[in-house]
Coordinates of C-alpha atoms and ligand atoms in Angstrom, one line a residue:
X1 CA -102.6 14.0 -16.7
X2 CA -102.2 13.7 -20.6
X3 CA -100.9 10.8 -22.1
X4 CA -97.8 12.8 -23.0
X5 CA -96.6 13.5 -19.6
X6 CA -95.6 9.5 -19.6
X7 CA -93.4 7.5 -20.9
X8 CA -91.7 3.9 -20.5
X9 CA -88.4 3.2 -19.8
X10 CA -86.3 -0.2 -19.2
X11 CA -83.3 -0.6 -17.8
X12 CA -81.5 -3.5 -15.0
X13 CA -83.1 -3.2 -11.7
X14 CA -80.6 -4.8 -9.4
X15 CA -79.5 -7.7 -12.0
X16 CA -82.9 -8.2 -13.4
X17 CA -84.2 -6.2 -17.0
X18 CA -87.5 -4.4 -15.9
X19 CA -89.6 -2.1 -17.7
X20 CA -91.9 0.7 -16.0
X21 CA -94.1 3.4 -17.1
X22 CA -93.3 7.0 -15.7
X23 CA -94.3 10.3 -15.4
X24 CA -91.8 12.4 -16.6
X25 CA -91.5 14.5 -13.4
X26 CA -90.4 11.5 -11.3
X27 CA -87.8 11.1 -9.5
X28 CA -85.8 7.8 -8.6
X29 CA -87.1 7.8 -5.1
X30 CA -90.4 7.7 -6.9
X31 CA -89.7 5.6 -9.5
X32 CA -88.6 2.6 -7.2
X33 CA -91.3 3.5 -4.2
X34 CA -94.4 3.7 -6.7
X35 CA -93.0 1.1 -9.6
X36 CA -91.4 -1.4 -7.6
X37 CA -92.7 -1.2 -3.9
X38 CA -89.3 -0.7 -2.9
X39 CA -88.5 1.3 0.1
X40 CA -85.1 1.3 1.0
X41 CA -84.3 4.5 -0.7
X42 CA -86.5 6.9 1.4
X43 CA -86.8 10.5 0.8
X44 CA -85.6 13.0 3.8
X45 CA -84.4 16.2 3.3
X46 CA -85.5 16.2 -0.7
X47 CA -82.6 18.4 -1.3
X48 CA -79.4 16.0 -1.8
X49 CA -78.2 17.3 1.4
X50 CA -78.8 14.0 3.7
X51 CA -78.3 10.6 1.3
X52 CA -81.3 8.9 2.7
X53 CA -82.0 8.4 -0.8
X54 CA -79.0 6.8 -2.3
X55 CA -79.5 4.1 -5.1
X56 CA -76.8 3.1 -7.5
X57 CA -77.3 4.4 -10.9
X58 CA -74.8 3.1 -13.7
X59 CA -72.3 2.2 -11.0
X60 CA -72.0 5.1 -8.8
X61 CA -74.4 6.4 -5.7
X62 CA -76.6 9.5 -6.8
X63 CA -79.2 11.1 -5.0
X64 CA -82.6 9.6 -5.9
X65 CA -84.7 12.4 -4.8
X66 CA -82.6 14.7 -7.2
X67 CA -82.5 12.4 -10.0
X68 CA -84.8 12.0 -13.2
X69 CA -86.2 8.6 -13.2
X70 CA -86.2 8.9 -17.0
X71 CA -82.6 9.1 -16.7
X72 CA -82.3 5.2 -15.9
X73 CA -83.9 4.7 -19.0
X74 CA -81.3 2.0 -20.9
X75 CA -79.0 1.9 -17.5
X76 CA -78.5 0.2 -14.4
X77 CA -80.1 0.9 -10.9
X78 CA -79.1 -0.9 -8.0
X79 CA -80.5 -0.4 -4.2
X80 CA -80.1 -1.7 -1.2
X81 CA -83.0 -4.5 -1.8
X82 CA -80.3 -6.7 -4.0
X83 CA -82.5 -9.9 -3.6
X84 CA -79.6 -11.2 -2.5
X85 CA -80.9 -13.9 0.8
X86 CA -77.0 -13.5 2.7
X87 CA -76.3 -10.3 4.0
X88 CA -73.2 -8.8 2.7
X89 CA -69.8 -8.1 4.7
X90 CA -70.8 -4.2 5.2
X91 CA -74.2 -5.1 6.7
X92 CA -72.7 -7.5 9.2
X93 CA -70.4 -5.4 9.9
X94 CA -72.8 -2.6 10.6
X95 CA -74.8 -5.3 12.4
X96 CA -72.5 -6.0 14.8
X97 CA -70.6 -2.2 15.3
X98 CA -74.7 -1.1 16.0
X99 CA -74.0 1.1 13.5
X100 CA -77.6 2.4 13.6
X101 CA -80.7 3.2 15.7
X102 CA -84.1 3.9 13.9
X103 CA -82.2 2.8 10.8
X104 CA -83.6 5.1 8.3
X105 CA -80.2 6.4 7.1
X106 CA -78.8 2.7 7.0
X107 CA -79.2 1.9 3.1
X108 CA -77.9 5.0 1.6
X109 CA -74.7 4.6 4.6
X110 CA -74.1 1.0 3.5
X111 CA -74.2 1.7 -0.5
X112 CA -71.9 4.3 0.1
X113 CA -69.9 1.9 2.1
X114 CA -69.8 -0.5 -0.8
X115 CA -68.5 2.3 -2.8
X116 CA -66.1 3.8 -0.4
X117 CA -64.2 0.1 0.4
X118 CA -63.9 -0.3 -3.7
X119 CA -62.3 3.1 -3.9
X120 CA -60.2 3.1 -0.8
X121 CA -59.7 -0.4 0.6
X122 CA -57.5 1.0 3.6
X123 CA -59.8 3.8 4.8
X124 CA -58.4 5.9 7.4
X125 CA -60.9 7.1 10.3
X126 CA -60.4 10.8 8.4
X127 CA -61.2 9.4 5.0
X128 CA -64.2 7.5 6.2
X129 CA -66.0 11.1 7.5
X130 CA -65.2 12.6 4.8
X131 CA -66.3 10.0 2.1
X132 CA -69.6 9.8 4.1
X133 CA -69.8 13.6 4.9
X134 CA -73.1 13.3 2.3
X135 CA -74.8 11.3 4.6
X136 CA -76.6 11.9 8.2
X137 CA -77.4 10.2 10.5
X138 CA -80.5 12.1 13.1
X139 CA -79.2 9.2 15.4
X140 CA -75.9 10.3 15.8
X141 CA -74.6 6.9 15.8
X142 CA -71.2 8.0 13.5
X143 CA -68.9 6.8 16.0
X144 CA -70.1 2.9 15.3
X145 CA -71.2 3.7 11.6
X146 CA -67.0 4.7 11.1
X147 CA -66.5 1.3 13.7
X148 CA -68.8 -0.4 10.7
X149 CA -66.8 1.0 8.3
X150 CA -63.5 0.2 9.5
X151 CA -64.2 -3.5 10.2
X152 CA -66.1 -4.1 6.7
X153 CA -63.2 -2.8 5.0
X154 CA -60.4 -5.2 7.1
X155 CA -62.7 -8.3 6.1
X156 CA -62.8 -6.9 2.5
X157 CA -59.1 -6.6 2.7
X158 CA -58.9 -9.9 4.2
X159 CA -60.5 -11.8 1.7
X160 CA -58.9 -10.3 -1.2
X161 CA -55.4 -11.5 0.6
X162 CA -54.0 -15.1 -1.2
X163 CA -54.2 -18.3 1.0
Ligands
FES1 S1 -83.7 12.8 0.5 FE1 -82.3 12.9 -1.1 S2 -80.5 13.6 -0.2 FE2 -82.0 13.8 1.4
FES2 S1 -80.0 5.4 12.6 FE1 -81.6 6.8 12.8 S2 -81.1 8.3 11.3 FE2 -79.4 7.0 11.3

């Protein structure tokens, strides 16, 4: 491969400034897998049609196997791998609802989680498939991922209620 078909970009990788060189045919997926050793996004269907692949990008889930990875070039990119030692409200919650089996759709279910909760704070069984209708699970475990869902967002609720 010429020298041309590279280039380096920088942008936030979940709160931290990072630089990476890149083929210019990359996508996210491969952008985090083969810059970062990160494996949380995983590609499935390579089409957009499954959200296996869902990182944050600027503030709002994409698909990382459709996405340019030159396109986080200057922006933000956040994933499931946070650093963060706690687990967050939505993964105890899907902890405990067993919202998962193999668990190879849980990171792009629980990003979009963050995202739905933030937009809709009250979900409604209803609004929760639909929200999530991007995402699937070979499991079949919806009935606890919604379960997951629902109880994340009451203990969001909850907290944001004054003492
Ligand atoms: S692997 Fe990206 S949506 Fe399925
Ligand atoms: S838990 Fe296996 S694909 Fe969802």
């Amino acid at each position: 491969m010429s020298h041309s078909d590279t280039r380096t970009i920088s942008f936030t990788l979940n709160g931290k400034p990072v630089s990476a060189e890149i083929e210019i045919h990359w996508t996210l997926v491969d952008l985090l897998q083969r810059g970062f050793d990160l494996y949380g996004a995983r590609q499935s269907c390579g089409q957009g049609l499954c959200g296996c692949c869902t990182v944050v990008m600027n503030g709002k889930p994409v698909s990382g196997c459709l996405s340019l990875a030159a396109l986080a070039d200057g922006g933000t990119i956040e994933t499931i791998e946070n650093g963060e030692e706690q687990l967050d409200p939505v993964q105890e919650a899907f902890i405990e609802a067993g919202a998962f089996q193999c668990g190879f759709c849980t990171p792009g279910f629980i990003l979009m989680t963050r995202q739905l909760i933030a937009d809709n704070p009250e979900p409604s069984e209803d609004d929760i498939r639909h929200y999530l209708t991007g995402n699937l699970c070979r499991c079949g475990t919806y009935p606890q991922i919604v379960e997951a869902v629902r109880m994340a967002a009451a203990r969001h609720r909850a907290a944001r209620m004054p003492a």
